[in-house]
Amino acid sequence: MQFNIINIPEIESTNIYAKQLIDSGDASEGDVVSTQYQKQGRGQGDNFWESEPGSNLLVSIIFQPKMIQASQQFVLTQLVSIAIVDLIKEYVINEEIKVKWPNDIWINGKKVAGILFQNFVKGSEIEFSIAGIGINVNQKRYYSEAPNPISIIHFTDKSISLNVLLNKLLDNIGTNYWNYKLNQNCQRLKSEYIHNLFRYNEWATYSDGKNFFQGKIIEVDGFGRLTVKLKNGNDKKFGFKEIEFIK
Ligand code: BTN
């Protein structure tokens, strides 16, 4: 996969800019919008993504994943999440690095990276997809109400070059994407994702917004829904925001 980095030092949000490129017909697969500072960095839901100027990785990657059926769209989340986990493992050794479903990356239970996906589906195909990636790298303190932010620098003794990090990230994503494109087999990605998933195959407490219950994550389907085994032996699927991790 060929990447084309478009760096804009200050911007509202790289995801918004990427969407504008798509809307104006100027987007190509592999375009990467990168910035040092976002005035309106967006997180999941209505959340704001905090990042002080020049400290962290803030990028949006445009894919044209025509080979991925809309019903398999979670494969993109899986390949990007794994690429970030592999990247962080290069810098942070001997700590627990996990994907918190669906696509937060955690070190020892604290959030080091988040991904904001926007998929544009036409019929059964994904015409465009934007993967907005924020990785906390060199920022030492956080001021917003984001729960549990942490940076790579908390585990290294020196600050990290954002350019080097971006190139490694794109390498990892490019390799995963290319491999998927070549054999269209999401089994390997699925299995890597699930084996890096926080609380996979462990009993834990969850809430569905009404009740607390005990469950065990056993699978994630093509749409990204979580399958949880319940104590009564039944399996139940949950979409994003339909289940909350308690403890
Ligand atoms: C989350 O809440 O976990 C998702 C955070 C995604 C943040 C990144 S930073 C680059 C890109 N541009 C944005 O406005 N958001 C994403």
CSV table of C-alpha atoms and ligand atoms in Angstrom, one decimal:
chain,number,residue,atom,x,y,z
A,1,MET,CA,0.0,0.0,0.0
A,2,GLN,CA,1.3,3.4,-1.0
A,3,PHE,CA,0.9,6.2,1.5
A,4,ASN,CA,0.7,9.8,0.7
A,5,ILE,CA,1.2,12.0,3.8
A,6,ILE,CA,-0.5,15.3,3.8
A,7,ASN,CA,0.8,17.3,6.8
A,8,ILE,CA,-1.2,20.3,8.0
A,9,PRO,CA,0.4,21.8,11.2
A,10,GLU,CA,-2.9,23.0,12.7
A,11,ILE,CA,-6.3,21.8,11.8
A,12,GLU,CA,-9.9,21.4,13.2
A,13,SER,CA,-9.7,17.6,13.0
A,14,THR,CA,-7.9,15.3,10.7
A,15,ASN,CA,-11.0,13.2,10.3
A,16,ILE,CA,-13.0,16.2,9.2
A,17,TYR,CA,-10.3,17.1,6.7
A,18,ALA,CA,-10.2,13.6,5.3
A,19,LYS,CA,-14.0,13.6,4.9
A,20,GLN,CA,-13.7,16.9,3.0
A,21,LEU,CA,-11.2,15.3,0.6
A,22,ILE,CA,-13.6,12.4,0.0
A,23,ASP,CA,-16.6,14.8,-0.5
A,24,SER,CA,-14.7,16.9,-3.0
A,25,GLY,CA,-13.5,13.9,-5.0
A,26,ASP,CA,-9.9,14.5,-4.1
A,27,ALA,CA,-9.3,11.5,-1.9
A,28,SER,CA,-7.2,8.5,-2.9
A,29,GLU,CA,-6.5,5.3,-1.1
A,30,GLY,CA,-3.5,5.7,1.2
A,31,ASP,CA,-3.9,9.4,1.8
A,32,VAL,CA,-2.8,10.2,5.3
A,33,VAL,CA,-3.8,13.5,6.9
A,34,SER,CA,-1.4,14.3,9.7
A,35,THR,CA,-1.3,17.2,12.1
A,36,GLN,CA,0.6,18.5,15.2
A,37,TYR,CA,-2.5,20.1,16.7
A,38,GLN,CA,-6.2,19.7,16.4
A,39,LYS,CA,-8.6,22.5,17.6
A,40,GLN,CA,-11.6,20.1,17.5
A,41,GLY,CA,-10.1,16.7,17.9
A,42,ARG,CA,-12.9,14.2,17.9
A,43,GLY,CA,-13.2,11.0,20.0
A,44,GLN,CA,-15.9,8.4,20.1
A,45,GLY,CA,-19.4,9.7,20.6
A,46,ASP,CA,-19.4,13.4,21.4
A,47,ASN,CA,-16.1,13.2,23.2
A,48,PHE,CA,-13.2,15.6,22.6
A,49,TRP,CA,-9.7,14.1,21.9
A,50,GLU,CA,-7.1,15.9,24.0
A,51,SER,CA,-3.7,16.4,22.6
A,52,GLU,CA,-1.2,19.2,23.4
A,53,PRO,CA,0.6,20.7,20.4
A,54,GLY,CA,3.4,18.7,18.9
A,55,SER,CA,3.3,15.9,21.5
A,56,ASN,CA,1.3,13.1,20.0
A,57,LEU,CA,0.4,11.2,16.8
A,58,LEU,CA,-2.7,12.5,15.2
A,59,VAL,CA,-3.6,11.0,11.8
A,60,SER,CA,-6.5,10.0,9.6
A,61,ILE,CA,-5.9,7.3,6.9
A,62,ILE,CA,-8.2,7.0,3.9
A,63,PHE,CA,-8.9,3.5,2.6
A,64,GLN,CA,-10.9,2.4,-0.4
A,65,PRO,CA,-11.5,-1.2,0.7
A,66,LYS,CA,-13.7,-2.3,-2.1
A,67,MET,CA,-12.7,-5.9,-1.4
A,68,ILE,CA,-14.2,-5.8,2.0
A,69,GLN,CA,-17.9,-6.6,2.2
A,70,ALA,CA,-19.9,-4.2,4.5
A,71,SER,CA,-20.7,-7.3,6.6
A,72,GLN,CA,-17.0,-7.8,7.2
A,73,GLN,CA,-16.2,-4.2,7.9
A,74,PHE,CA,-14.7,-4.9,11.3
A,75,VAL,CA,-11.7,-6.4,9.6
A,76,LEU,CA,-10.3,-2.9,9.1
A,77,THR,CA,-10.7,-2.1,12.8
A,78,GLN,CA,-8.9,-5.4,13.6
A,79,LEU,CA,-6.0,-4.8,11.3
A,80,VAL,CA,-5.5,-1.2,12.5
A,81,SER,CA,-5.8,-2.1,16.1
A,82,ILE,CA,-3.2,-4.9,15.8
A,83,ALA,CA,-0.9,-2.6,13.9
A,84,ILE,CA,-1.0,-0.2,16.9
A,85,VAL,CA,-0.5,-2.9,19.4
A,86,ASP,CA,2.5,-4.2,17.5
A,87,LEU,CA,3.9,-0.7,17.3
A,88,ILE,CA,3.5,0.0,21.0
A,89,LYS,CA,5.1,-3.3,21.9
A,90,GLU,CA,8.3,-2.1,20.1
A,91,TYR,CA,8.6,0.8,22.6
A,92,VAL,CA,6.9,-0.5,25.7
A,93,ILE,CA,8.4,-3.8,27.0
A,94,ASN,CA,7.1,-6.2,29.7
A,95,GLU,CA,3.7,-4.4,30.2
A,96,GLU,CA,0.2,-5.6,29.4
A,97,ILE,CA,-0.8,-4.1,26.0
A,98,LYS,CA,-4.3,-4.9,25.0
A,99,VAL,CA,-7.2,-3.9,22.7
A,100,LYS,CA,-10.2,-2.9,24.8
A,101,TRP,CA,-13.1,-3.7,22.5
A,102,PRO,CA,-13.9,-2.3,20.1
A,103,ASN,CA,-10.8,-0.3,19.4
A,104,ASP,CA,-9.1,1.4,22.4
A,105,ILE,CA,-5.5,0.4,23.0
A,106,TRP,CA,-4.6,0.1,26.6
A,107,ILE,CA,-1.4,-0.3,28.5
A,108,ASN,CA,-1.9,-1.8,32.0
A,109,GLY,CA,-5.6,-0.8,31.9
A,110,LYS,CA,-5.0,2.8,30.8
A,111,LYS,CA,-5.8,4.3,27.4
A,112,VAL,CA,-2.8,5.0,25.2
A,113,ALA,CA,-4.6,5.2,21.8
A,114,GLY,CA,-8.0,5.5,20.3
A,115,ILE,CA,-9.4,5.1,16.8
A,116,LEU,CA,-12.3,6.8,15.2
A,117,PHE,CA,-13.6,4.9,12.2
A,118,GLN,CA,-16.0,6.3,9.6
A,119,ASN,CA,-17.1,3.9,7.0
A,120,PHE,CA,-19.0,5.0,3.9
A,121,VAL,CA,-20.9,2.1,2.6
A,122,LYS,CA,-22.5,1.8,-0.9
A,123,GLY,CA,-24.7,-1.2,-1.4
A,124,SER,CA,-22.7,-4.1,0.0
A,125,GLU,CA,-19.3,-2.4,-0.5
A,126,ILE,CA,-17.3,0.0,1.6
A,127,GLU,CA,-16.5,2.8,-0.8
A,128,PHE,CA,-14.3,4.7,1.6
A,129,SER,CA,-13.2,4.3,5.2
A,130,ILE,CA,-11.4,6.9,7.4
A,131,ALA,CA,-9.3,5.5,10.3
A,132,GLY,CA,-8.7,8.5,12.6
A,133,ILE,CA,-5.9,7.4,15.0
A,134,GLY,CA,-4.7,9.2,18.1
A,135,ILE,CA,-1.7,7.8,19.9
A,136,ASN,CA,-0.5,9.4,23.2
A,137,VAL,CA,3.2,9.6,22.8
A,138,ASN,CA,5.1,12.4,24.5
A,139,GLN,CA,2.4,14.2,26.5
A,140,LYS,CA,3.1,13.8,30.2
A,141,ARG,CA,-0.1,15.3,31.8
A,142,TYR,CA,-3.7,15.3,30.7
A,143,TYR,CA,-6.3,17.8,31.8
A,144,SER,CA,-9.6,16.7,30.2
A,145,GLU,CA,-12.0,14.3,31.8
A,146,ALA,CA,-10.9,11.5,29.5
A,147,PRO,CA,-10.7,8.4,31.7
A,148,ASN,CA,-7.2,7.0,32.4
A,149,PRO,CA,-5.1,8.5,29.6
A,150,ILE,CA,-1.5,7.4,29.5
A,151,SER,CA,1.4,8.0,27.0
A,152,ILE,CA,4.2,5.9,25.6
A,153,ILE,CA,6.7,8.3,27.3
A,154,HIS,CA,5.5,7.1,30.7
A,155,PHE,CA,7.3,3.8,29.9
A,156,THR,CA,10.4,5.1,28.1
A,157,ASP,CA,13.1,7.3,29.4
A,158,LYS,CA,13.3,9.6,26.4
A,159,SER,CA,10.8,11.3,24.0
A,160,ILE,CA,10.0,9.6,20.8
A,161,SER,CA,10.2,10.9,17.2
A,162,LEU,CA,6.7,11.2,15.9
A,163,ASN,CA,8.0,10.9,12.3
A,164,VAL,CA,9.7,7.6,13.0
A,165,LEU,CA,6.6,6.4,14.9
A,166,LEU,CA,4.3,7.4,12.0
A,167,ASN,CA,6.4,5.5,9.5
A,168,LYS,CA,6.4,2.4,11.6
A,169,LEU,CA,2.7,2.6,12.0
A,170,LEU,CA,2.1,3.0,8.3
A,171,ASP,CA,4.4,0.0,7.7
A,172,ASN,CA,2.4,-2.2,10.1
A,173,ILE,CA,-0.9,-1.1,8.7
A,174,GLY,CA,0.3,-1.4,5.1
A,175,THR,CA,1.5,-5.0,5.7
A,176,ASN,CA,-1.7,-6.1,7.4
A,177,TYR,CA,-3.8,-4.5,4.7
A,178,TRP,CA,-1.8,-5.9,1.9
A,179,ASN,CA,-1.9,-9.4,3.4
A,180,TYR,CA,-5.6,-9.2,3.8
A,181,LYS,CA,-6.0,-8.0,0.2
A,182,LEU,CA,-3.9,-10.8,-1.1
A,183,ASN,CA,-5.7,-13.7,0.4
A,184,GLN,CA,-8.9,-12.1,1.7
A,185,ASN,CA,-8.7,-14.4,4.7
A,186,CYS,CA,-9.6,-12.6,7.9
A,187,GLN,CA,-9.1,-15.6,10.1
A,188,ARG,CA,-5.5,-14.7,11.0
A,189,LEU,CA,-6.4,-11.1,11.7
A,190,LYS,CA,-9.5,-12.2,13.7
A,191,SER,CA,-7.4,-14.6,15.8
A,192,GLU,CA,-4.6,-12.0,16.4
A,193,TYR,CA,-7.2,-9.4,17.4
A,194,ILE,CA,-9.1,-11.8,19.8
A,195,HIS,CA,-5.9,-13.0,21.4
A,196,ASN,CA,-4.9,-9.4,22.1
A,197,LEU,CA,-8.4,-8.5,23.4
A,198,PHE,CA,-8.7,-7.3,27.0
A,199,ARG,CA,-10.7,-9.9,29.0
A,200,TYR,CA,-11.0,-12.4,26.2
A,201,ASN,CA,-12.2,-15.7,27.6
A,202,GLU,CA,-12.3,-14.5,31.2
A,203,TRP,CA,-15.3,-14.2,33.4
A,204,ALA,CA,-16.0,-10.6,34.4
A,205,THR,CA,-18.8,-8.2,35.3
A,206,TYR,CA,-20.6,-6.2,32.7
A,207,SER,CA,-23.7,-4.0,32.5
A,208,ASP,CA,-26.2,-3.7,29.7
A,209,GLY,CA,-27.4,-0.3,31.1
A,210,LYS,CA,-30.1,-2.0,33.2
A,211,ASN,CA,-28.5,-4.9,35.0
A,212,PHE,CA,-25.1,-6.1,36.0
A,213,PHE,CA,-24.2,-9.6,34.9
A,214,GLN,CA,-21.3,-12.0,34.7
A,215,GLY,CA,-20.0,-12.8,31.2
A,216,LYS,CA,-17.1,-14.1,29.2
A,217,ILE,CA,-16.1,-12.6,25.8
A,218,ILE,CA,-15.9,-15.5,23.3
A,219,GLU,CA,-16.1,-13.9,19.9
A,220,VAL,CA,-16.3,-10.7,17.8
A,221,ASP,CA,-18.3,-10.9,14.5
A,222,GLY,CA,-17.8,-9.2,11.1
A,223,PHE,CA,-19.8,-6.2,12.2
A,224,GLY,CA,-17.7,-5.9,15.4
A,225,ARG,CA,-20.4,-7.2,17.7
A,226,LEU,CA,-19.2,-8.8,20.8
A,227,THR,CA,-20.4,-12.3,21.7
A,228,VAL,CA,-20.5,-12.9,25.4
A,229,LYS,CA,-21.2,-16.2,27.1
A,230,LEU,CA,-23.6,-15.8,30.1
A,231,LYS,CA,-23.7,-17.8,33.3
A,232,ASN,CA,-26.9,-19.5,32.1
A,233,GLY,CA,-25.0,-21.0,29.2
A,234,ASN,CA,-26.5,-18.7,26.5
A,235,ASP,CA,-24.5,-16.5,24.2
A,236,LYS,CA,-25.5,-12.9,23.6
A,237,LYS,CA,-24.3,-10.3,21.1
A,238,PHE,CA,-23.7,-6.7,22.0
A,239,GLY,CA,-23.1,-3.7,19.7
A,240,PHE,CA,-21.1,-0.7,20.6
A,241,LYS,CA,-22.6,1.2,23.6
A,242,GLU,CA,-24.8,-1.8,24.4
A,243,ILE,CA,-22.4,-3.2,27.0
A,244,GLU,CA,-20.2,-1.6,29.6
A,245,PHE,CA,-17.2,-3.2,31.2
A,246,ILE,CA,-17.5,-3.0,35.0
A,247,LYS,CA,-14.8,-5.1,36.6
B,1,BTN,C1,-11.6,7.5,20.8
B,1,BTN,O1,-12.4,8.2,21.4
B,1,BTN,O2,-11.1,6.5,21.4
B,1,BTN,C2,-11.2,7.8,19.4
B,1,BTN,C3,-10.1,8.9,19.3
B,1,BTN,C4,-9.7,9.2,18.0
B,1,BTN,C5,-8.8,10.4,17.9
B,1,BTN,C6,-8.1,10.6,16.6
B,1,BTN,S1,-6.9,11.9,16.6
B,1,BTN,C7,-6.8,11.9,14.9
B,1,BTN,C8,-8.2,11.7,14.4
B,1,BTN,N1,-8.9,13.0,14.2
B,1,BTN,C9,-9.8,13.2,15.1
B,1,BTN,O3,-10.5,14.2,15.3
B,1,BTN,N2,-10.0,12.1,15.9
B,1,BTN,C10,-9.1,11.1,15.5
